[in-house]
mmCIF file of C-alpha atoms in Angstrom:
data_model
loop_
_atom_site.group_PDB
_atom_site.id
_atom_site.type_symbol
_atom_site.label_atom_id
_atom_site.label_comp_id
_atom_site.label_asym_id
_atom_site.label_seq_id
_atom_site.Cartn_x
_atom_site.Cartn_y
_atom_site.Cartn_z
ATOM 1 C CA UNK R 284 82.193 16.203 -88.913
ATOM 2 C CA UNK R 285 83.193 13.495 -89.901
ATOM 3 C CA UNK R 286 83.502 10.862 -87.558
ATOM 4 C CA UNK R 287 85.176 7.486 -88.325
ATOM 5 C CA UNK R 288 83.272 4.101 -87.897
ATOM 6 C CA UNK R 289 85.969 2.705 -85.207
ATOM 7 C CA UNK R 290 85.016 6.182 -83.393
ATOM 8 C CA UNK R 291 81.298 5.253 -83.227
ATOM 9 C CA UNK R 292 81.792 1.269 -82.426
ATOM 10 C CA UNK R 293 83.505 2.445 -79.093
ATOM 11 C CA UNK R 294 81.168 5.495 -77.986
ATOM 12 C CA UNK R 295 78.838 2.957 -78.237
ATOM 13 C CA UNK R 296 79.974 -0.529 -76.182
ATOM 14 C CA UNK R 297 81.608 2.347 -73.705
ATOM 15 C CA UNK R 298 77.625 3.615 -72.827
ATOM 16 C CA UNK R 299 76.348 -0.205 -72.401
ATOM 17 C CA UNK R 300 79.210 -1.268 -70.084
ATOM 18 C CA UNK R 301 77.412 2.320 -67.966
ATOM 19 C CA UNK R 302 74.344 0.714 -68.322
ATOM 20 C CA UNK R 303 75.251 -2.716 -66.597
ATOM 21 C CA UNK R 304 76.519 -1.431 -63.631
ATOM 22 C CA UNK R 305 73.481 0.472 -62.475
ATOM 23 C CA UNK R 306 71.760 -2.709 -61.271
ATOM 24 C CA UNK R 307 70.031 -2.498 -57.665
ATOM 25 C CA UNK R 308 71.514 -5.643 -56.368
ATOM 26 C CA UNK R 309 74.888 -4.430 -57.328
ATOM 27 C CA UNK R 310 74.674 -1.387 -55.646
ATOM 28 C CA UNK R 311 73.640 -2.843 -52.327
ATOM 29 C CA UNK R 312 76.109 -6.124 -52.411
ATOM 30 C CA UNK R 313 79.311 -3.016 -52.401
ATOM 31 C CA UNK R 314 77.831 -1.138 -49.480
ATOM 32 C CA UNK R 315 77.359 -3.714 -46.754
ATOM 33 C CA UNK R 316 78.211 -7.058 -45.206
ATOM 34 C CA UNK R 317 77.309 -8.164 -42.091
ATOM 35 C CA UNK R 318 79.855 -10.402 -40.491
ATOM 36 C CA UNK R 319 78.782 -13.443 -37.346
ATOM 37 C CA UNK R 320 80.977 -13.980 -34.543
ATOM 38 C CA UNK R 321 80.523 -16.744 -31.697
ATOM 39 C CA UNK R 322 80.132 -15.715 -27.998
ATOM 40 C CA UNK R 323 81.492 -18.102 -25.318
ATOM 41 C CA UNK R 324 81.346 -18.717 -21.636
ATOM 42 C CA UNK R 325 82.273 -21.899 -19.852
ATOM 43 C CA UNK R 326 80.267 -21.804 -16.402
ATOM 44 C CA UNK R 327 82.701 -24.228 -13.833
ATOM 45 C CA UNK R 328 81.463 -26.572 -11.027
ATOM 46 C CA UNK R 329 79.646 -24.123 -7.904
ATOM 47 C CA UNK R 330 81.147 -24.801 -4.486
ATOM 48 C CA UNK R 331 79.645 -27.971 -2.963
ATOM 49 C CA UNK R 332 79.589 -28.278 0.884
ATOM 50 C CA UNK R 333 78.285 -31.187 2.414
ATOM 51 C CA UNK R 334 78.505 -32.976 6.256
ATOM 52 C CA UNK R 335 79.917 -35.730 7.221
ATOM 53 C CA UNK R 336 80.079 -35.182 11.300
ATOM 54 C CA UNK R 337 78.056 -33.662 14.135
ATOM 55 C CA UNK R 338 79.044 -31.112 16.668
ATOM 56 C CA UNK R 339 78.482 -33.787 20.123
ATOM 57 C CA UNK R 340 79.505 -31.800 23.108
ATOM 58 C CA UNK R 341 78.841 -35.085 24.827
ATOM 59 C CA UNK R 342 78.082 -35.952 28.452
ATOM 60 C CA UNK R 343 78.874 -33.280 31.230
ATOM 61 C CA UNK R 344 77.872 -33.718 34.866
ATOM 62 C CA UNK R 345 75.496 -30.805 36.327
ATOM 63 C CA UNK R 346 76.793 -28.338 38.597
ATOM 64 C CA UNK R 347 74.838 -25.935 41.046
ATOM 65 C CA UNK R 348 76.887 -23.054 39.111
ATOM 66 C CA UNK R 349 76.730 -22.244 35.070
ATOM 67 C CA UNK R 350 79.791 -23.983 33.304
ATOM 68 C CA UNK R 351 80.708 -24.264 30.002
ATOM 69 C CA UNK R 352 82.361 -27.035 27.367
ATOM 70 C CA UNK R 353 84.717 -25.916 24.438
ATOM 71 C CA UNK R 354 85.477 -28.460 21.873
ATOM 72 C CA UNK R 355 88.276 -27.377 19.485
ATOM 73 C CA UNK R 356 87.279 -28.144 15.611
ATOM 74 C CA UNK R 357 89.587 -31.094 16.001
ATOM 75 C CA UNK R 358 87.565 -32.120 18.483
ATOM 76 C CA UNK R 359 89.476 -31.743 21.168
ATOM 77 C CA UNK R 360 87.699 -30.790 24.321
ATOM 78 C CA UNK R 361 89.775 -27.286 25.062
ATOM 79 C CA UNK R 362 91.318 -26.495 28.138
ATOM 80 C CA UNK R 363 89.858 -23.669 29.129
ATOM 81 C CA UNK R 364 86.734 -25.395 29.841
ATOM 82 C CA UNK R 365 85.568 -25.800 33.298
ATOM 83 C CA UNK R 366 82.531 -28.343 33.008
ATOM 84 C CA UNK R 367 83.116 -31.528 34.157
ATOM 85 C CA UNK R 368 82.629 -34.145 31.427
ATOM 86 C CA UNK R 369 81.941 -37.288 32.245
ATOM 87 C CA UNK R 370 82.061 -39.021 28.350
ATOM 88 C CA UNK R 371 85.002 -37.258 26.255
ATOM 89 C CA UNK R 372 84.909 -39.830 24.228
ATOM 90 C CA UNK R 373 81.522 -38.706 22.569
ATOM 91 C CA UNK R 374 83.200 -35.174 21.964
ATOM 92 C CA UNK R 375 83.140 -34.291 18.295
ATOM 93 C CA UNK R 376 83.470 -31.251 15.950
ATOM 94 C CA UNK R 377 81.276 -30.679 13.094
ATOM 95 C CA UNK R 378 82.892 -31.868 9.515
ATOM 96 C CA UNK R 379 82.467 -30.588 6.428
ATOM 97 C CA UNK R 380 83.373 -31.649 3.012
ATOM 98 C CA UNK R 381 84.266 -28.913 0.256
ATOM 99 C CA UNK R 382 84.056 -29.414 -3.520
ATOM 100 C CA UNK R 383 85.034 -27.270 -6.101
ATOM 101 C CA UNK R 384 87.407 -25.389 -8.335
ATOM 102 C CA UNK R 385 91.261 -26.139 -7.567
ATOM 103 C CA UNK R 386 93.063 -24.243 -6.162
ATOM 104 C CA UNK R 387 89.778 -21.513 -5.331
ATOM 105 C CA UNK R 388 89.468 -19.402 -2.459
ATOM 106 C CA UNK R 389 86.406 -19.541 -0.312
ATOM 107 C CA UNK R 390 85.300 -18.246 3.132
ATOM 108 C CA UNK R 391 83.433 -19.762 6.076
ATOM 109 C CA UNK R 392 80.247 -17.879 7.373
ATOM 110 C CA UNK R 393 79.475 -20.088 10.604
ATOM 111 C CA UNK R 394 76.713 -18.248 13.043
ATOM 112 C CA UNK R 395 76.644 -15.638 14.925
ATOM 113 C CA UNK R 396 76.170 -14.840 18.186
ATOM 114 C CA UNK R 397 72.900 -15.863 19.781
ATOM 115 C CA UNK R 398 71.767 -17.523 17.033
ATOM 116 C CA UNK R 399 72.207 -21.316 18.014
ATOM 117 C CA UNK R 400 70.201 -23.131 20.937
ATOM 118 C CA UNK R 401 70.099 -26.328 22.310
ATOM 119 C CA UNK R 402 66.351 -27.692 23.669
ATOM 120 C CA UNK R 403 65.585 -31.032 25.913
ATOM 121 C CA UNK R 404 63.229 -32.170 27.889
ATOM 122 C CA UNK R 405 59.913 -30.028 28.917
ATOM 123 C CA UNK R 406 60.480 -27.786 31.377
ATOM 124 C CA UNK R 407 64.309 -27.258 30.481
ATOM 125 C CA UNK R 408 65.900 -23.570 30.166
ATOM 126 C CA UNK R 409 67.273 -23.474 26.029
ATOM 127 C CA UNK R 410 71.453 -24.013 26.444
ATOM 128 C CA UNK R 411 73.599 -21.484 23.834
ATOM 129 C CA UNK R 412 75.991 -22.239 21.653
ATOM 130 C CA UNK R 413 77.889 -19.620 20.739
ATOM 131 C CA UNK R 414 82.062 -18.714 19.855
ATOM 132 C CA UNK R 415 81.565 -20.743 16.515
ATOM 133 C CA UNK R 416 85.400 -22.041 15.172
ATOM 134 C CA UNK R 417 86.875 -23.540 11.711
ATOM 135 C CA UNK R 418 89.697 -24.820 11.911
ATOM 136 C CA UNK R 419 92.696 -22.809 11.354
ATOM 137 C CA UNK R 420 93.789 -21.777 8.171
ATOM 138 C CA UNK R 421 90.801 -23.530 5.829
ATOM 139 C CA UNK R 422 89.512 -21.436 2.551
ATOM 140 C CA UNK R 423 92.080 -22.725 -0.391
ATOM 141 C CA UNK R 424 90.866 -25.447 -2.380
ATOM 142 C CA UNK R 425 93.562 -28.364 -2.993
ATOM 143 C CA UNK R 426 95.030 -29.582 -5.981
ATOM 144 C CA UNK R 427 92.159 -31.867 -6.782
ATOM 145 C CA UNK R 428 89.442 -29.022 -6.144
ATOM 146 C CA UNK R 429 88.441 -30.577 -2.567
ATOM 147 C CA UNK R 430 88.878 -29.380 1.347
ATOM 148 C CA UNK R 431 87.683 -31.034 4.883
ATOM 149 C CA UNK R 432 87.478 -28.792 8.042
ATOM 150 C CA UNK R 433 86.052 -29.041 11.445
ATOM 151 C CA UNK R 434 83.703 -26.540 13.410
ATOM 152 C CA UNK R 435 84.004 -26.291 16.982
ATOM 153 C CA UNK R 436 81.810 -23.988 19.372
ATOM 154 C CA UNK R 437 81.150 -23.397 22.903
ATOM 155 C CA UNK R 438 78.421 -24.704 25.185
ATOM 156 C CA UNK R 439 77.165 -22.562 27.896
ATOM 157 C CA UNK R 440 75.403 -24.589 30.526
ATOM 158 C CA UNK R 441 73.086 -22.865 32.920
ATOM 159 C CA UNK R 442 72.932 -22.990 36.494
ATOM 160 C CA UNK R 443 71.417 -25.997 38.257
ATOM 161 C CA UNK R 444 70.667 -27.473 34.349
ATOM 162 C CA UNK R 445 68.100 -30.154 34.204
ATOM 163 C CA UNK R 446 69.624 -33.533 33.194
ATOM 164 C CA UNK R 447 68.626 -34.693 29.905
ATOM 165 C CA UNK R 448 69.810 -35.208 26.014
ATOM 166 C CA UNK R 449 69.348 -31.517 24.297
ATOM 167 C CA UNK R 450 69.742 -30.770 20.558
ATOM 168 C CA UNK R 451 69.974 -27.682 18.132
ATOM 169 C CA UNK R 452 71.448 -27.645 14.373
ATOM 170 C CA UNK R 453 73.090 -24.668 13.090
ATOM 171 C CA UNK R 454 74.094 -23.685 9.193
ATOM 172 C CA UNK R 455 77.539 -23.322 7.773
ATOM 173 C CA UNK R 456 77.790 -21.605 4.737
ATOM 174 C CA UNK R 457 81.118 -21.730 2.285
ATOM 175 C CA UNK R 458 81.189 -18.809 -1.063
ATOM 176 C CA UNK R 459 84.106 -18.226 -3.617
ATOM 177 C CA UNK R 460 86.193 -15.242 -2.465
ATOM 178 C CA UNK I 856 71.448 2.606 -112.180
ATOM 179 C CA UNK I 857 67.869 4.189 -109.992
ATOM 180 C CA UNK I 858 64.676 2.676 -112.168
ATOM 181 C CA UNK I 859 61.988 4.411 -112.498
ATOM 182 C CA UNK I 860 58.784 4.579 -110.231
ATOM 183 C CA UNK I 861 60.894 3.975 -107.024
ATOM 184 C CA UNK I 862 62.100 6.936 -104.554
ATOM 185 C CA UNK I 863 65.390 6.850 -103.059
ATOM 186 C CA UNK I 864 66.306 8.775 -99.343
ATOM 187 C CA UNK I 865 69.957 8.770 -101.026
ATOM 188 C CA UNK I 866 71.861 9.845 -98.342
ATOM 189 C CA UNK I 867 75.978 10.394 -98.229
ATOM 190 C CA UNK I 868 78.338 8.303 -96.609
ATOM 191 C CA UNK I 869 78.790 11.746 -94.275
ATOM 192 C CA UNK I 870 74.878 12.117 -93.231
ATOM 193 C CA UNK I 871 74.805 8.376 -91.515
ATOM 194 C CA UNK I 872 78.516 8.579 -89.963
ATOM 195 C CA UNK I 873 76.792 11.869 -88.162
ATOM 196 C CA UNK I 874 73.594 10.100 -87.011
ATOM 197 C CA UNK I 875 75.047 7.068 -85.931
ATOM 198 C CA UNK I 876 77.256 9.301 -83.649
ATOM 199 C CA UNK I 877 74.592 11.305 -82.413
ATOM 200 C CA UNK I 878 73.157 8.442 -80.620
ATOM 201 C CA UNK I 879 76.191 7.276 -79.264
ATOM 202 C CA UNK I 880 75.908 10.237 -77.625
ATOM 203 C CA UNK I 881 72.959 10.745 -75.832
ATOM 204 C CA UNK I 882 73.919 6.424 -74.023
ATOM 205 C CA UNK I 883 76.582 8.353 -72.338
ATOM 206 C CA UNK I 884 75.501 11.116 -70.768
ATOM 207 C CA UNK I 885 72.878 8.463 -68.922
ATOM 208 C CA UNK I 886 73.245 9.435 -65.172
ATOM 209 C CA UNK I 887 75.660 7.186 -62.888
ATOM 210 C CA UNK I 888 74.268 5.890 -59.055
ATOM 211 C CA UNK I 889 76.289 6.838 -56.003
ATOM 212 C CA UNK I 890 77.178 2.746 -55.533
ATOM 213 C CA UNK I 891 78.628 2.675 -58.913
ATOM 214 C CA UNK I 892 80.596 6.197 -57.648
ATOM 215 C CA UNK I 893 82.419 3.857 -54.691
ATOM 216 C CA UNK I 894 85.101 1.467 -56.128
ATOM 217 C CA UNK I 895 85.517 -0.382 -53.209
ATOM 218 C CA UNK I 896 82.570 -2.679 -51.812
ATOM 219 C CA UNK I 897 83.082 -2.408 -47.733
ATOM 220 C CA UNK I 898 83.653 -6.085 -46.088
ATOM 221 C CA UNK I 899 83.757 -7.099 -42.196
ATOM 222 C CA UNK I 900 86.149 -9.727 -41.413
ATOM 223 C CA UNK I 901 86.124 -11.103 -37.958
ATOM 224 C CA UNK I 902 89.284 -11.272 -36.195
ATOM 225 C CA UNK I 903 88.475 -12.246 -32.554
ATOM 226 C CA UNK I 904 85.532 -14.182 -30.702
ATOM 227 C CA UNK I 905 83.621 -12.960 -27.922
ATOM 228 C CA UNK I 906 84.653 -14.602 -24.821
ATOM 229 C CA UNK I 907 83.603 -14.899 -21.578
ATOM 230 C CA UNK I 908 86.394 -17.171 -20.056
ATOM 231 C CA UNK I 909 85.554 -19.955 -17.184
ATOM 232 C CA UNK I 910 83.186 -17.954 -14.865
ATOM 233 C CA UNK I 911 81.997 -19.748 -11.056
ATOM 234 C CA UNK I 912 78.780 -17.406 -9.591
ATOM 235 C CA UNK I 913 79.454 -15.657 -6.072
ATOM 236 C CA UNK I 914 75.616 -14.466 -6.050
ATOM 237 C CA UNK I 915 72.272 -15.413 -6.642
ATOM 238 C CA UNK I 916 72.844 -13.068 -9.999
ATOM 239 C CA UNK I 917 75.729 -11.817 -11.573
ATOM 240 C CA UNK I 918 77.308 -10.297 -14.442
ATOM 241 C CA UNK I 919 80.908 -10.407 -16.607
ATOM 242 C CA UNK I 920 80.875 -6.730 -18.974
ATOM 243 C CA UNK I 921 83.679 -6.756 -21.537
ATOM 244 C CA UNK I 922 83.905 -3.470 -22.588
ATOM 245 C CA UNK I 923 85.691 -3.160 -26.053
ATOM 246 C CA UNK I 924 88.072 0.331 -25.005
ATOM 247 C CA UNK I 925 90.282 -1.869 -23.554
ATOM 248 C CA UNK I 926 88.767 -1.208 -20.093
ATOM 249 C CA UNK I 927 89.686 -4.456 -18.256
ATOM 250 C CA UNK I 928 86.787 -7.241 -17.591
ATOM 251 C CA UNK I 929 84.109 -5.999 -14.602
ATOM 252 C CA UNK I 930 82.633 -9.116 -12.827
ATOM 253 C CA UNK I 931 79.664 -8.561 -10.038
ATOM 254 C CA UNK I 932 78.441 -11.513 -8.164
ATOM 255 C CA UNK I 933 80.956 -13.807 -10.680
ATOM 256 C CA UNK I 934 84.785 -14.819 -10.351
ATOM 257 C CA UNK I 935 86.201 -15.420 -13.561
ATOM 258 C CA UNK I 936 88.798 -18.596 -13.089
ATOM 259 C CA UNK I 937 90.281 -18.370 -16.275
ATOM 260 C CA UNK I 938 90.568 -18.587 -19.873
ATOM 261 C CA UNK I 939 90.414 -15.956 -22.410
ATOM 262 C CA UNK I 940 88.163 -12.730 -21.592
ATOM 263 C CA UNK I 941 87.915 -10.548 -24.282
ATOM 264 C CA UNK I 942 86.035 -8.767 -26.617
ATOM 265 C CA UNK I 943 85.173 -9.156 -30.259
ATOM 266 C CA UNK I 944 87.216 -7.485 -33.045
ATOM 267 C CA UNK I 945 87.007 -6.930 -36.515
ATOM 268 C CA UNK I 946 88.600 -5.543 -39.442
ATOM 269 C CA UNK I 947 86.817 -3.859 -41.610
ATOM 270 C CA UNK I 948 87.644 -2.995 -45.069
ATOM 271 C CA UNK I 949 86.375 0.161 -47.671
ATOM 272 C CA UNK I 950 86.698 3.289 -49.526
ATOM 273 C CA UNK I 951 89.963 4.841 -47.976
ATOM 274 C CA UNK I 952 88.952 8.417 -45.625
ATOM 275 C CA UNK I 953 84.786 7.008 -45.997
ATOM 276 C CA UNK I 954 82.050 7.047 -43.732
ATOM 277 C CA UNK I 955 80.557 3.573 -42.358
ATOM 278 C CA UNK I 956 78.156 2.707 -40.527
ATOM 279 C CA UNK I 957 77.903 -0.245 -37.879
ATOM 280 C CA UNK I 958 74.936 -1.675 -36.349
ATOM 281 C CA UNK I 959 75.165 -4.729 -33.428
ATOM 282 C CA UNK I 960 72.324 -6.832 -32.731
ATOM 283 C CA UNK I 961 69.404 -5.271 -31.792
ATOM 284 C CA UNK I 962 67.924 -7.704 -28.876
ATOM 285 C CA UNK I 963 69.755 -10.058 -26.265
ATOM 286 C CA UNK I 964 71.128 -13.251 -26.898
ATOM 287 C CA UNK I 965 69.761 -15.773 -25.018
ATOM 288 C CA UNK I 966 71.667 -19.035 -24.043
ATOM 289 C CA UNK I 967 69.936 -21.729 -22.954
ATOM 290 C CA UNK I 968 70.707 -24.749 -20.194
ATOM 291 C CA UNK I 969 69.402 -27.509 -18.463
ATOM 292 C CA UNK I 970 68.532 -25.344 -15.187
ATOM 293 C CA UNK I 971 68.343 -21.992 -16.870
ATOM 294 C CA UNK I 972 69.148 -19.522 -19.279
ATOM 295 C CA UNK I 973 71.907 -16.973 -19.886
ATOM 296 C CA UNK I 974 71.744 -13.684 -21.546
ATOM 297 C CA UNK I 975 74.508 -11.538 -23.390
ATOM 298 C CA UNK I 976 73.146 -7.948 -23.748
ATOM 299 C CA UNK I 977 74.300 -4.155 -23.772
ATOM 300 C CA UNK I 978 75.947 -4.699 -26.825
ATOM 301 C CA UNK I 979 78.696 -2.007 -27.197
ATOM 302 C CA UNK I 980 80.910 -0.648 -30.109
ATOM 303 C CA UNK I 981 84.293 1.131 -30.592
ATOM 304 C CA UNK I 982 83.735 3.197 -32.785
ATOM 305 C CA UNK I 983 80.015 3.805 -31.242
ATOM 306 C CA UNK I 984 77.156 1.863 -33.128
ATOM 307 C CA UNK I 985 75.879 4.480 -36.139
ATOM 308 C CA UNK I 986 77.535 5.953 -38.260
ATOM 309 C CA UNK I 987 80.703 6.959 -36.889
ATOM 310 C CA UNK I 988 83.333 4.753 -38.251
ATOM 311 C CA UNK I 989 86.095 5.582 -40.783
ATOM 312 C CA UNK I 990 88.837 4.180 -43.275
ATOM 313 C CA UNK I 991 91.915 4.918 -42.889
ATOM 314 C CA UNK I 992 94.062 6.165 -46.025
ATOM 315 C CA UNK I 993 94.805 2.623 -46.395
ATOM 316 C CA UNK I 994 90.767 1.912 -46.805
ATOM 317 C CA UNK I 995 90.833 -0.040 -43.240
ATOM 318 C CA UNK I 996 89.178 0.260 -39.226
ATOM 319 C CA UNK I 997 88.756 -1.498 -36.526
ATOM 320 C CA UNK I 998 85.769 -2.645 -34.357
ATOM 321 C CA UNK I 999 85.552 -4.045 -31.414
ATOM 322 C CA UNK I 1000 81.914 -5.302 -29.576
ATOM 323 C CA UNK I 1001 81.437 -5.528 -25.795
ATOM 324 C CA UNK I 1002 78.557 -6.767 -23.654
ATOM 325 C CA UNK I 1003 77.183 -7.501 -20.492
ATOM 326 C CA UNK I 1004 77.048 -10.962 -19.686
ATOM 327 C CA UNK I 1005 73.646 -12.211 -16.404
ATOM 328 C CA UNK I 1006 74.060 -15.406 -15.136
ATOM 329 C CA UNK I 1007 72.611 -16.908 -12.239
ATOM 330 C CA UNK I 1008 73.847 -19.446 -9.032
ATOM 331 C CA UNK I 1009 71.561 -22.030 -10.528
ATOM 332 C CA UNK I 1010 72.822 -22.251 -14.020
ATOM 333 C CA UNK I 1011 74.972 -25.745 -14.598
ATOM 334 C CA UNK I 1012 78.259 -26.206 -15.160
ATOM 335 C CA UNK I 1013 78.938 -26.711 -18.782
ATOM 336 C CA UNK I 1014 79.836 -24.611 -21.978
ATOM 337 C CA UNK I 1015 77.605 -21.768 -23.435
ATOM 338 C CA UNK I 1016 77.616 -20.699 -27.083
ATOM 339 C CA UNK I 1017 75.727 -18.530 -29.358
ATOM 340 C CA UNK I 1018 76.427 -16.484 -31.593
ATOM 341 C CA UNK I 1019 76.212 -12.673 -32.782
ATOM 342 C CA UNK I 1020 76.181 -10.716 -36.268
ATOM 343 C CA UNK I 1021 78.370 -7.457 -37.341
ATOM 344 C CA UNK I 1022 76.212 -5.173 -39.558
ATOM 345 C CA UNK I 1023 78.693 -2.256 -41.334
ATOM 346 C CA UNK I 1024 77.194 0.149 -44.181
ATOM 347 C CA UNK I 1025 78.653 2.971 -46.277
#
């Protein structure tokens, strides 16, 4: 069969076009793609606790029987106290400042029963401090991310407690919740 | 006019035409590769970055997990304190109704800070990693990527940023 010249040219042109598309790099660029994404996180200021005052039970008169002094979180001597207070002015509740995220709530962990003892002069008996309490309603940071609270407790004076100066320490822990 | 002593292979116009046409036909029969047969390139486009928001540790160590299926983030030993908390989202375009493979980061992303590292790990996606993607009738698909962020209460405050790659392929 006789083919015309114009048809022959068209056949050759199509074949060349097909060969060009077969290079390896062209095939890979069409078959895979990688896209990058950001990962973001922000760590806010953690909770910080600072002590600004110690717990002080003041001066107590010795007695034959056991007595106790209960100090409230606001620093007052509770009315149930049966010990004779010699120097009430020296009584202070412990004081703490908390800083962190504005408006966040947190819990206050106080020492448990039997965990805190005051030790005194040689030969004296230790005195137990128990019943720790924090300022009622504490646990929410204000708009500036701060709050202050007091801590009181009950000191038990043993019968015939030796006179002298007694001291000890205790921990308070705050945690976001 | 032919000269004496020369031999000419005289081809008629008709013969020359047929030989050229045969050559053209041979070229046409070279087979095409599979890649050239797929009309549309595969393309991934980022829609939403991965974001763990603002966090604070409530324990010595903690994690925040972002789920790719829309489940709410899981906090353990950490509380969220604001900001957008979302997995990453990508739009994939390609040949309609064709399957494609999803490849996630193979190694954890470590974000160093002044007092310790934050680690992003356990990348998971919907559809799941592997040959599990399928384009719809419009040639589109969505891939969502979640992960787990691990931190300690020793990490200093501030931003922790990095990146990760999603790869898709036919």
